[in-house]
Structures are given as structure tokens and as C-alpha cells.
PDB file of C-alpha atoms and ligand atoms in Angstrom:
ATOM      1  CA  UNK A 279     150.394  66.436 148.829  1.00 88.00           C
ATOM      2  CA  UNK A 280     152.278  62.996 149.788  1.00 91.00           C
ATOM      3  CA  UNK A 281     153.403  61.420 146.171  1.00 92.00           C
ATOM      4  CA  UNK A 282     151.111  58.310 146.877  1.00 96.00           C
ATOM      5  CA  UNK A 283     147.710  60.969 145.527  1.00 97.00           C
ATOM      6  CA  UNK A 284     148.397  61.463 142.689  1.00 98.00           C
ATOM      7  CA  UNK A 285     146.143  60.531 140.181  1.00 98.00           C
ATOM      8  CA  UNK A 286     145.863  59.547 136.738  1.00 98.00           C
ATOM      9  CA  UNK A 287     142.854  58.622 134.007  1.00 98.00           C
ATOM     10  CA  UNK A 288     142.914  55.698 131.733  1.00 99.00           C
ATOM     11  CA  UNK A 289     140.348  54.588 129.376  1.00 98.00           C
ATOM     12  CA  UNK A 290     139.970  51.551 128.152  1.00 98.00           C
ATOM     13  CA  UNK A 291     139.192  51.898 124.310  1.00 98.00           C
ATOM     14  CA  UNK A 292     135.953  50.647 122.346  1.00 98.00           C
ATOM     15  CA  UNK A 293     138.974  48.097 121.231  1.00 98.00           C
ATOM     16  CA  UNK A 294     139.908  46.537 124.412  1.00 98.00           C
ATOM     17  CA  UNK A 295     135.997  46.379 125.334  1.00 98.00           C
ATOM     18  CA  UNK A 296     135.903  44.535 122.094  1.00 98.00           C
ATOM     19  CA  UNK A 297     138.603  42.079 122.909  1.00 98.00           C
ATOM     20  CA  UNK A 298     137.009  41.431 126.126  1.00 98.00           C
ATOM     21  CA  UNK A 299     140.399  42.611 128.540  1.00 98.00           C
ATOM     22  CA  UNK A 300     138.560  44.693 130.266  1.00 98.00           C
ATOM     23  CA  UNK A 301     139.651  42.516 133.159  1.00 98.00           C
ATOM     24  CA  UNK A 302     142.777  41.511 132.354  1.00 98.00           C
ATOM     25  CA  UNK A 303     143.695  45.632 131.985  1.00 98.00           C
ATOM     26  CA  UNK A 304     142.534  46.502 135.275  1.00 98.00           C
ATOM     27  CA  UNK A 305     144.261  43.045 136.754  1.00 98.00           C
ATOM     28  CA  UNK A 306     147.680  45.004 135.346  1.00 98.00           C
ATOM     29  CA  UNK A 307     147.193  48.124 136.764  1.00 98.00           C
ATOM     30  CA  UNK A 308     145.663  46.516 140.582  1.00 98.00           C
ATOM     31  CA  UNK A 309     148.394  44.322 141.038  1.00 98.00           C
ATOM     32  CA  UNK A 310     150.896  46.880 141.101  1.00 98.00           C
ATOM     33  CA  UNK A 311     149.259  48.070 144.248  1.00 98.00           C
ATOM     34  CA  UNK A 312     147.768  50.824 142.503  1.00 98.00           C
ATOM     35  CA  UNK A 313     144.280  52.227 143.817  1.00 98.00           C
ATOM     36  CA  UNK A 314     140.972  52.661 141.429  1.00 98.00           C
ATOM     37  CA  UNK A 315     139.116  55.587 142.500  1.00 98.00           C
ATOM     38  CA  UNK A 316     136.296  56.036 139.945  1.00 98.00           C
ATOM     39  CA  UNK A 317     134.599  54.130 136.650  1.00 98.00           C
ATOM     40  CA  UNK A 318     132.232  55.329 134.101  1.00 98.00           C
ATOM     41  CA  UNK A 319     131.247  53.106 131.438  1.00 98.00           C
ATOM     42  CA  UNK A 320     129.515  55.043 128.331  1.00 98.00           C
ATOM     43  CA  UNK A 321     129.590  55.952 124.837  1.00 98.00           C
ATOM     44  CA  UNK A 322     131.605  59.710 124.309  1.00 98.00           C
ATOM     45  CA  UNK A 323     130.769  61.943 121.886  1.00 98.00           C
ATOM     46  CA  UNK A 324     132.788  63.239 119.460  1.00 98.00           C
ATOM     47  CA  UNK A 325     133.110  66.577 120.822  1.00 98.00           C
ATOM     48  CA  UNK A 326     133.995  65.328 124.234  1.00 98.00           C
ATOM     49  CA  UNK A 327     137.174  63.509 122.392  1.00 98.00           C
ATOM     50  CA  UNK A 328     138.299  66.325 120.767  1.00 97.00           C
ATOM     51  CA  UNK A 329     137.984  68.547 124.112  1.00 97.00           C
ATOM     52  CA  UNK A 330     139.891  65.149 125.497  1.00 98.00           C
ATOM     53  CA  UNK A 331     142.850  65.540 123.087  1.00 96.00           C
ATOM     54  CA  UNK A 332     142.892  69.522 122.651  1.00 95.00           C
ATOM     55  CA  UNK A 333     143.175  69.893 126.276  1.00 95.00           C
ATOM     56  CA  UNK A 334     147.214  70.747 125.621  1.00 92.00           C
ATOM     57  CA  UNK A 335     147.979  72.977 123.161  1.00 90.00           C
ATOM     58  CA  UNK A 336     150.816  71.532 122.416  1.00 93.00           C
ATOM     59  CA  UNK A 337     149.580  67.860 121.790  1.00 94.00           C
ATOM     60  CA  UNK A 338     148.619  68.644 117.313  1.00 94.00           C
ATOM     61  CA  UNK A 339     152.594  69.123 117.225  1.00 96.00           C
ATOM     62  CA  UNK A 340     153.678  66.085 119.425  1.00 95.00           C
ATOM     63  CA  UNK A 341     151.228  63.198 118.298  1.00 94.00           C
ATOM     64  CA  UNK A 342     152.571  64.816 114.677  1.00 94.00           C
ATOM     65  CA  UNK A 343     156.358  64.565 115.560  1.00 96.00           C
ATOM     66  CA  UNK A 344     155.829  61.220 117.195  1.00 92.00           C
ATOM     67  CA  UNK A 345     154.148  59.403 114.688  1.00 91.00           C
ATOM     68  CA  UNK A 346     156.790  61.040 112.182  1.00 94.00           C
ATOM     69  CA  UNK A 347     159.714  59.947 114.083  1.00 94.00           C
ATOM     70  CA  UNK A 348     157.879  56.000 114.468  1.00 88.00           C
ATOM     71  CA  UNK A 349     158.050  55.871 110.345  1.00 89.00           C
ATOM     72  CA  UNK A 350     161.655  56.786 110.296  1.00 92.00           C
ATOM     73  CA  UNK A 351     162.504  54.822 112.928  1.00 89.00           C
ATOM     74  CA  UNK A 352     161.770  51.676 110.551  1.00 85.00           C
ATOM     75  CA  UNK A 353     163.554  53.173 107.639  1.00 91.00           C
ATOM     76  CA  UNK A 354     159.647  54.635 106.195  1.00 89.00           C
ATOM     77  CA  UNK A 355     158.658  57.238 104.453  1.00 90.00           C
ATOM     78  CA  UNK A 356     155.735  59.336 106.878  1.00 89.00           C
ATOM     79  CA  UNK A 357     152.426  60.494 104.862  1.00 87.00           C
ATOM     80  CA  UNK A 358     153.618  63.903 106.082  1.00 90.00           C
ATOM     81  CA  UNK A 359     156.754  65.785 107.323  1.00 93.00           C
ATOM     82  CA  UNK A 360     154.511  68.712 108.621  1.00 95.00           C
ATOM     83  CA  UNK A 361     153.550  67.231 112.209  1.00 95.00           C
ATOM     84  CA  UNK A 362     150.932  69.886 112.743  1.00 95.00           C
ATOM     85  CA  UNK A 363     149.201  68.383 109.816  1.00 94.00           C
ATOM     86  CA  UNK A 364     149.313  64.704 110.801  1.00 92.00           C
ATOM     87  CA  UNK A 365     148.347  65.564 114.900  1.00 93.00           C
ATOM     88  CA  UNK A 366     144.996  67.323 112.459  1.00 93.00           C
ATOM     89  CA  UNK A 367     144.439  63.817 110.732  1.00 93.00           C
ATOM     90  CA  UNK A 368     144.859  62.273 114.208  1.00 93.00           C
ATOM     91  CA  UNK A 369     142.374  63.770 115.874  1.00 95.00           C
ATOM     92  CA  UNK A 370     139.481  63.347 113.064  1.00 96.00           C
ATOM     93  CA  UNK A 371     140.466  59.222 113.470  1.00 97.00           C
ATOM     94  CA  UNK A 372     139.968  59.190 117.036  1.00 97.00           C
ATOM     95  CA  UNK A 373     137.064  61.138 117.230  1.00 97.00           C
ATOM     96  CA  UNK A 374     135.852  57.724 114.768  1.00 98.00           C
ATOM     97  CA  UNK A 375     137.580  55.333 116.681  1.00 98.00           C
ATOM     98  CA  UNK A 376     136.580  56.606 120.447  1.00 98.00           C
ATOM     99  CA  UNK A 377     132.831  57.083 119.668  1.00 98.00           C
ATOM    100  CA  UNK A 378     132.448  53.469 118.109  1.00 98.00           C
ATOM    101  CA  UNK A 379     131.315  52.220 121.418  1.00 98.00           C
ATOM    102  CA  UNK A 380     131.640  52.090 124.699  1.00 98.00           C
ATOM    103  CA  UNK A 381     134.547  53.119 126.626  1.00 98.00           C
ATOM    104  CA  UNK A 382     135.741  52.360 130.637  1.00 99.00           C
ATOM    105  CA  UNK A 383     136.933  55.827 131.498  1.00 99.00           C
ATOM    106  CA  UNK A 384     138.891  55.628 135.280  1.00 99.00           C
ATOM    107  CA  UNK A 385     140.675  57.413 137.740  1.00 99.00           C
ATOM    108  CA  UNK A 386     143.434  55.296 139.385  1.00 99.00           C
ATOM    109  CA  UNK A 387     145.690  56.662 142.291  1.00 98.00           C
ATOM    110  CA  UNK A 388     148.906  55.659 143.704  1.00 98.00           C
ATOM    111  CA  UNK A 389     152.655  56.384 143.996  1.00 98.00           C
ATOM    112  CA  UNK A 390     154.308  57.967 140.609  1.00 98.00           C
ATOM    113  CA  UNK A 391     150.928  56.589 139.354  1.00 98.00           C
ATOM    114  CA  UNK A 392     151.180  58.486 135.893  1.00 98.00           C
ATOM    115  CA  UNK A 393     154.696  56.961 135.411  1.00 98.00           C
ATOM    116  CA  UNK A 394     153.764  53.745 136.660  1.00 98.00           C
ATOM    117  CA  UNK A 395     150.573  53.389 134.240  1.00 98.00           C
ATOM    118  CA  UNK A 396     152.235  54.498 130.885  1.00 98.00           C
ATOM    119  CA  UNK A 397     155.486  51.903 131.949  1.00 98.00           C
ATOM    120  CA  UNK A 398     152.609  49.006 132.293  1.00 98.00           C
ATOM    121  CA  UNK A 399     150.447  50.310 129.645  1.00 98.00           C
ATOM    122  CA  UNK A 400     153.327  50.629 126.578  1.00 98.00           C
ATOM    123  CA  UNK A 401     154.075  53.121 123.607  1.00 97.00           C
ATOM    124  CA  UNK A 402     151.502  54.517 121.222  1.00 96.00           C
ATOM    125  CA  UNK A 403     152.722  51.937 118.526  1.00 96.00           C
ATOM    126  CA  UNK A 404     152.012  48.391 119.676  1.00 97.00           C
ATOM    127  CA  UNK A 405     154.295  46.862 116.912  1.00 96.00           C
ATOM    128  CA  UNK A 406     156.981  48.776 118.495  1.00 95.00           C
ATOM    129  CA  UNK A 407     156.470  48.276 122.364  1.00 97.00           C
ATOM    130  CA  UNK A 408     158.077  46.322 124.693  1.00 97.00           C
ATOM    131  CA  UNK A 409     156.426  42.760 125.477  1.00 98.00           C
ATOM    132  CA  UNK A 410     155.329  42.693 128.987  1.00 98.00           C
ATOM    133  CA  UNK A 411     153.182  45.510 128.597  1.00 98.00           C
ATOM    134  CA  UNK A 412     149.697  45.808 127.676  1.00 98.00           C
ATOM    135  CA  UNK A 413     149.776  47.099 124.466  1.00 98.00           C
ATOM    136  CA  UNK A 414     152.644  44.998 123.189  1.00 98.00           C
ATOM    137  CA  UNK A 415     151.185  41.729 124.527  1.00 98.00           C
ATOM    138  CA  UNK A 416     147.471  42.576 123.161  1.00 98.00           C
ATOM    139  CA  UNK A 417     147.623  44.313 120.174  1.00 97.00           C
ATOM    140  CA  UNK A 418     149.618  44.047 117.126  1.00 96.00           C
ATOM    141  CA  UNK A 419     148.696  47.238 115.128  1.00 97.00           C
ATOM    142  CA  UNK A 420     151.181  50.145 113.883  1.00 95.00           C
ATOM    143  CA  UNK A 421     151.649  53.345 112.156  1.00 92.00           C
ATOM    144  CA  UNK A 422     151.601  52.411 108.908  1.00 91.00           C
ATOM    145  CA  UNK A 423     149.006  50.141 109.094  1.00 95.00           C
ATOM    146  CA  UNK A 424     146.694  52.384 110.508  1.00 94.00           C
ATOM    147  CA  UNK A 425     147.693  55.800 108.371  1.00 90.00           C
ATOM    148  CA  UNK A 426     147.198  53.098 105.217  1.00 90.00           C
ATOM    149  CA  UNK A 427     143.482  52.398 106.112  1.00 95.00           C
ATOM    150  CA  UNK A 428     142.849  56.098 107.386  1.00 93.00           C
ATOM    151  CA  UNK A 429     142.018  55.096 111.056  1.00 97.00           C
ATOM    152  CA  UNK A 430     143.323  55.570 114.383  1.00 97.00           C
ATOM    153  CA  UNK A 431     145.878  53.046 115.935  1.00 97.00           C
ATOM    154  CA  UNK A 432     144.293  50.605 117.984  1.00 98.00           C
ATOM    155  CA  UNK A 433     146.074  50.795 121.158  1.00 98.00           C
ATOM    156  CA  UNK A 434     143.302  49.335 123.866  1.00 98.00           C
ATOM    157  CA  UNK A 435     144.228  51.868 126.305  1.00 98.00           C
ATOM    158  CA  UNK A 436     144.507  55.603 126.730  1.00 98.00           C
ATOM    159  CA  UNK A 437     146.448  56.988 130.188  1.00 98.00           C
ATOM    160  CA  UNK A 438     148.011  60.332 130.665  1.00 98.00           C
ATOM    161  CA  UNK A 439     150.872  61.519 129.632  1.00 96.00           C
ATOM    162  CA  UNK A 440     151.738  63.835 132.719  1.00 96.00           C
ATOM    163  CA  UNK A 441     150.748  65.015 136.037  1.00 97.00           C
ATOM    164  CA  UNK A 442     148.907  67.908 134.690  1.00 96.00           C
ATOM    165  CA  UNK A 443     147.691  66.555 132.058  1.00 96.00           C
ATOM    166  CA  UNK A 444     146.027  63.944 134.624  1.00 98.00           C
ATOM    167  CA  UNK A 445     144.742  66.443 136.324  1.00 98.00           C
ATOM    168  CA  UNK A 446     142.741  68.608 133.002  1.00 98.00           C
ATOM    169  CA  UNK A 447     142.015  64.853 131.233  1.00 98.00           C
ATOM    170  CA  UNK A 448     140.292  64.060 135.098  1.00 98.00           C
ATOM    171  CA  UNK A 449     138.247  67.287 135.581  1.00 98.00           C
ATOM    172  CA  UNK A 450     137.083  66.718 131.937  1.00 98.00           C
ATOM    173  CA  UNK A 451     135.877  63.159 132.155  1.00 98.00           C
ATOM    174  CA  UNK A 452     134.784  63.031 136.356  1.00 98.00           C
ATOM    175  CA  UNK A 453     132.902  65.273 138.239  1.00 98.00           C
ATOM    176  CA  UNK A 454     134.866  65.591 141.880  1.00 98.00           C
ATOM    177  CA  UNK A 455     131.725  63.952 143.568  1.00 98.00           C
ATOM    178  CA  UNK A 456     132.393  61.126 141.606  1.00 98.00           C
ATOM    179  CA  UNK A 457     136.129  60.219 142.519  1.00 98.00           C
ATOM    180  CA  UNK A 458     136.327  57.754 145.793  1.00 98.00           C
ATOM    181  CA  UNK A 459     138.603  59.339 148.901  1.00 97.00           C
ATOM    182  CA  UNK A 460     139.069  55.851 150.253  1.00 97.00           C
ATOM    183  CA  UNK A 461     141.901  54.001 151.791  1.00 95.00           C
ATOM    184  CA  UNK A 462     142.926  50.339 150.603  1.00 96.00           C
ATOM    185  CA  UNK A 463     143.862  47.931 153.435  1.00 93.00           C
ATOM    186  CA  UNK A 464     146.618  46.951 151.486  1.00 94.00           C
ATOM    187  CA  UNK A 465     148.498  50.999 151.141  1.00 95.00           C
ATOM    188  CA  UNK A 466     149.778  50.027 155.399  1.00 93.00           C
ATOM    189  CA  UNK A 467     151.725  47.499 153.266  1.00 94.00           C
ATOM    190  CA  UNK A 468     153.089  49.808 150.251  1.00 96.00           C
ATOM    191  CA  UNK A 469     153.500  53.367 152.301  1.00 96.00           C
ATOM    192  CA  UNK A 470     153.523  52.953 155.579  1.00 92.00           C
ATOM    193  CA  UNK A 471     156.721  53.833 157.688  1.00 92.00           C
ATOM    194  CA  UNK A 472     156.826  51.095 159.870  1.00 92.00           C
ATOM    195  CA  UNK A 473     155.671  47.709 159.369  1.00 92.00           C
ATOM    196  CA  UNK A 474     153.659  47.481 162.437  1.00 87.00           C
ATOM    197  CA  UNK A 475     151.236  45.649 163.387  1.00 85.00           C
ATOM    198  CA  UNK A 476     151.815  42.159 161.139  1.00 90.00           C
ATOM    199  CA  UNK A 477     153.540  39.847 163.908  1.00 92.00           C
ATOM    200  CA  UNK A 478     151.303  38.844 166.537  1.00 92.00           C
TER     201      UNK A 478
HETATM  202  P1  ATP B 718     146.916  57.958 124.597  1.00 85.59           P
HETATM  203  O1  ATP B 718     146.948  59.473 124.648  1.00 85.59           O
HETATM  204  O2  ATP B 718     145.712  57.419 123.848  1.00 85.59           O
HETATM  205  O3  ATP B 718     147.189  57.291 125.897  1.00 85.59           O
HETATM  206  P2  ATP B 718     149.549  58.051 123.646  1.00 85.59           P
HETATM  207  O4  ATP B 718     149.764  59.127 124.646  1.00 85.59           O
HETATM  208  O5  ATP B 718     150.463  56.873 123.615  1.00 85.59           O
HETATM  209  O6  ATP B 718     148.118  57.455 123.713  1.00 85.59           O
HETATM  210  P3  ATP B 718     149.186  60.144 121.703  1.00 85.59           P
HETATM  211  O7  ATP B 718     150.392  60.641 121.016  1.00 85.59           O
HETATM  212  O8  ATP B 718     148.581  60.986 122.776  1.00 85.59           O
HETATM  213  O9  ATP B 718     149.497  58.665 122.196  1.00 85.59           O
HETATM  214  O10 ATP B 718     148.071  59.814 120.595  1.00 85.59           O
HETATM  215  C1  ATP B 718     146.744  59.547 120.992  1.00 85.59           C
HETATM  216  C2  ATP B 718     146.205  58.360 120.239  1.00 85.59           C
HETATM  217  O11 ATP B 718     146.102  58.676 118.863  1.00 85.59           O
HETATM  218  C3  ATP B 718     147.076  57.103 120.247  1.00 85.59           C
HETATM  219  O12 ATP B 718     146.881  56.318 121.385  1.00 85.59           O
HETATM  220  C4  ATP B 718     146.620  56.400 118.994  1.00 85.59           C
HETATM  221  O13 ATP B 718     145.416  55.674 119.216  1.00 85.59           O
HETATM  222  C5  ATP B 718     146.308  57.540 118.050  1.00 85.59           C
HETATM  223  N1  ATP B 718     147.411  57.882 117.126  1.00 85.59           N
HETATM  224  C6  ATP B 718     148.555  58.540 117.413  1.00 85.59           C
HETATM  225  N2  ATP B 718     149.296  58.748 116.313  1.00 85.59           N
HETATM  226  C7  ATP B 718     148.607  58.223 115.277  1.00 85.59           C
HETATM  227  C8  ATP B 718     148.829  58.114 113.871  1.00 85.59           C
HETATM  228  N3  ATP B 718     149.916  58.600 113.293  1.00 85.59           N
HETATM  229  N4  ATP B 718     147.893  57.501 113.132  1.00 85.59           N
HETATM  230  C9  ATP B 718     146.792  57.000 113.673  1.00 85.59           C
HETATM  231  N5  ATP B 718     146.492  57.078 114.984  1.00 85.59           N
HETATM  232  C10 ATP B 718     147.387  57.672 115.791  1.00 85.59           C
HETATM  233 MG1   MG B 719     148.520  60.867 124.856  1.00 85.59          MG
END
């Protein structure tokens, strides 16, 4: 497979509906040269969002260690130091926070796209992102914030961590029916070899 299929999903969050950037998000990702090749615009359940973030075994243990890490980072005392229980917490939160409304799931292809999106996209912790991405120019919310009133962080925007998790987060949320096989005029530009074809 040439590098410039792979694929990765993002969501835009009931948050970032909310805010209206639902066009201001996809401006970020599109002007990078990166290719949307499927949309669905609905309400999940919450079983759909736990299958969503149970889909790697190992994520209870990461979103736990991360989140941990984030409070010592700032010299802060975490609710837990067992990350297994604070991934649990996580999950129940963001089963409330995805269902609250409607949600942009989409499949967006390009070069080292799954790199590429969670570079433009920023960290899980807005307050500690860089500026220039999405999350840190958007949204101003953090861990301790959000663990204080029992809720998810609002981060706008979901996008996979990895290849393969792409690739189990994409069969989960698009049938393969659904997902364009299309070519953008513009990919000559980006991939091709040679530069043909422009003077006249
Ligand atoms: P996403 O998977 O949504 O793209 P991410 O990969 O940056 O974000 P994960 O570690 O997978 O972050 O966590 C999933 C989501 O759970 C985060 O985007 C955030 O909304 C929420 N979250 C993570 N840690 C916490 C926490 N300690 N408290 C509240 N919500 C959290
Ligand atoms: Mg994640």
C-alpha cells in the first residue's frame, strides 16, 4: 500500500458541534492537503462509545497513566495513582459526554495521515497543548477541571492514535460501502513524481 492510503477517523465532538467549528476543523485538516473520504453526522449510543474506546485492550491503562502523569506534570495531586481505575472513570464520562448530541464522525486519507491529524489536532489536555493546534486554540479545559466536576475533558475532537487503531476505530464507525475511493485533483500536486503537465 503506497503511504499516501492510509487512513484515519476523527470525530468532531457534541462540543465542537456546539461551538459551531465544525468548519473551521475540517478547514485544518483540508488545507494540509489531506483527503476526506466519508461523513456521518448522528447521535451514538452509549454502547457504541464504549465499543469505540475498548477497541484496545490496552487503552483503561494508558488514558489512566496519561491523565496521571498530566496532574504531576503541574506539581498536582491525581484523584488516583491506580491508572486502571481512572481509564474506568474515563470511560463512564465519555459515554455522557459523546451521547449528548450529535457528533461528525469521518474518515480522512492522506500521507502519514494519523501523524499528521493528532500534530494539527493537539494533546488530550487543551490547557496543556501547543497553540497552533486545534485544541489549544479552541478550548481551554484541563484535567483537573474536568475530574473536579466528574465529566469528560472537552477536547472538540477525537482522531486516532495509531495506524491500527485507525483501522478497528474505522470498521467500527463506517461500513466499507460507505468510504469514497476517489482521487483529488490536487494529490498530482502533493505525490506525484514528476511535476508534469503545469507549464504550457
Ligand atoms: P481521543 O481518543 O478522544 O482523540 P486522546 O487520544 O487525546 O483523545 P485518550 O487518552 O484516548 O485521549 O482519551 C480519550 C478522551 O477521554 C479524551 O479525548 C478526553 O476527552 C477524555 N479524557 C481523557 N482523560 C481524561 C480524564 N482524566 N478525565 C476526564 N476526561 C478524560
Ligand atoms: Mg485516544
Amino acid at each position: 500500500m503506497h503511504p499516501k492510503k492510509e487512513r484515519t477517523l476523527i470525530i468532531i465532538k457534541p462540543d465542537g458541534i456546539q461551538r459551531s467549528l465544525i468548519g473551521e476543523i475540517i478547514q485544518r485538516y483540508e488545507r494540509a492537503g489531506l483527503k476526506l473520504c466519508a461523513t456521518k453526522f448522528f447521535v451514538p449510543t452509549a454502547e457504541h462509545v464504549e465499543k469505540h474506546y475498548l477497541l484496545d485492550p490496552n487503552w483503561l491503562q494508558n488514558v489512566g497513566e496519561k491523565s496521571i502523569e498530566g496532574y504531576k506534570k503541574k506539581g498536582e495531586v491525581p484523584p488516583s495513582e491506580d491508572p486502571i481505575e481512572v481509564g474506568k472513570t474515563v470511560v463512564e464520562v465519555l459515554k455522557k459526554y459523546i451521547t449528548s448530541g450529535p457528533v461528525l464522525a469521518m474518515v480522512w486519507e492522506g500521507a502519514h495521515v494519523v501523524e499528521i491529524v493528532r500534530k494539527i489536532t493537539g494533546g488530550t489536555e487543551p490547557r496543556s497543548t501547543d497553540v497552533g493546534t486545534i485544541r489549544g486554540d479552541f478550548v481551554i479545559d484541563s484535567y483537573k477541571m474536568a475530574d473536579g466536576d466528574k465529566r469528560a475533558i472537552r477536547n472538540l475532537i477525537h482522531a486516532s492514535g495509531s495506524v491500527e487503531e485507525a483501522n478497528n476505530e474505522i470498521a467500527l464507525w463506517f461500513k466499507p460501502e460507505e468510504i469514497m475511493d476517489y482521487r483529488l485533483v490536487q494529490e498530482q500536486i502533493i505525490y506525484d513524481v514528476n511535476l508534469d503537465g503545469i507549464l504550457e
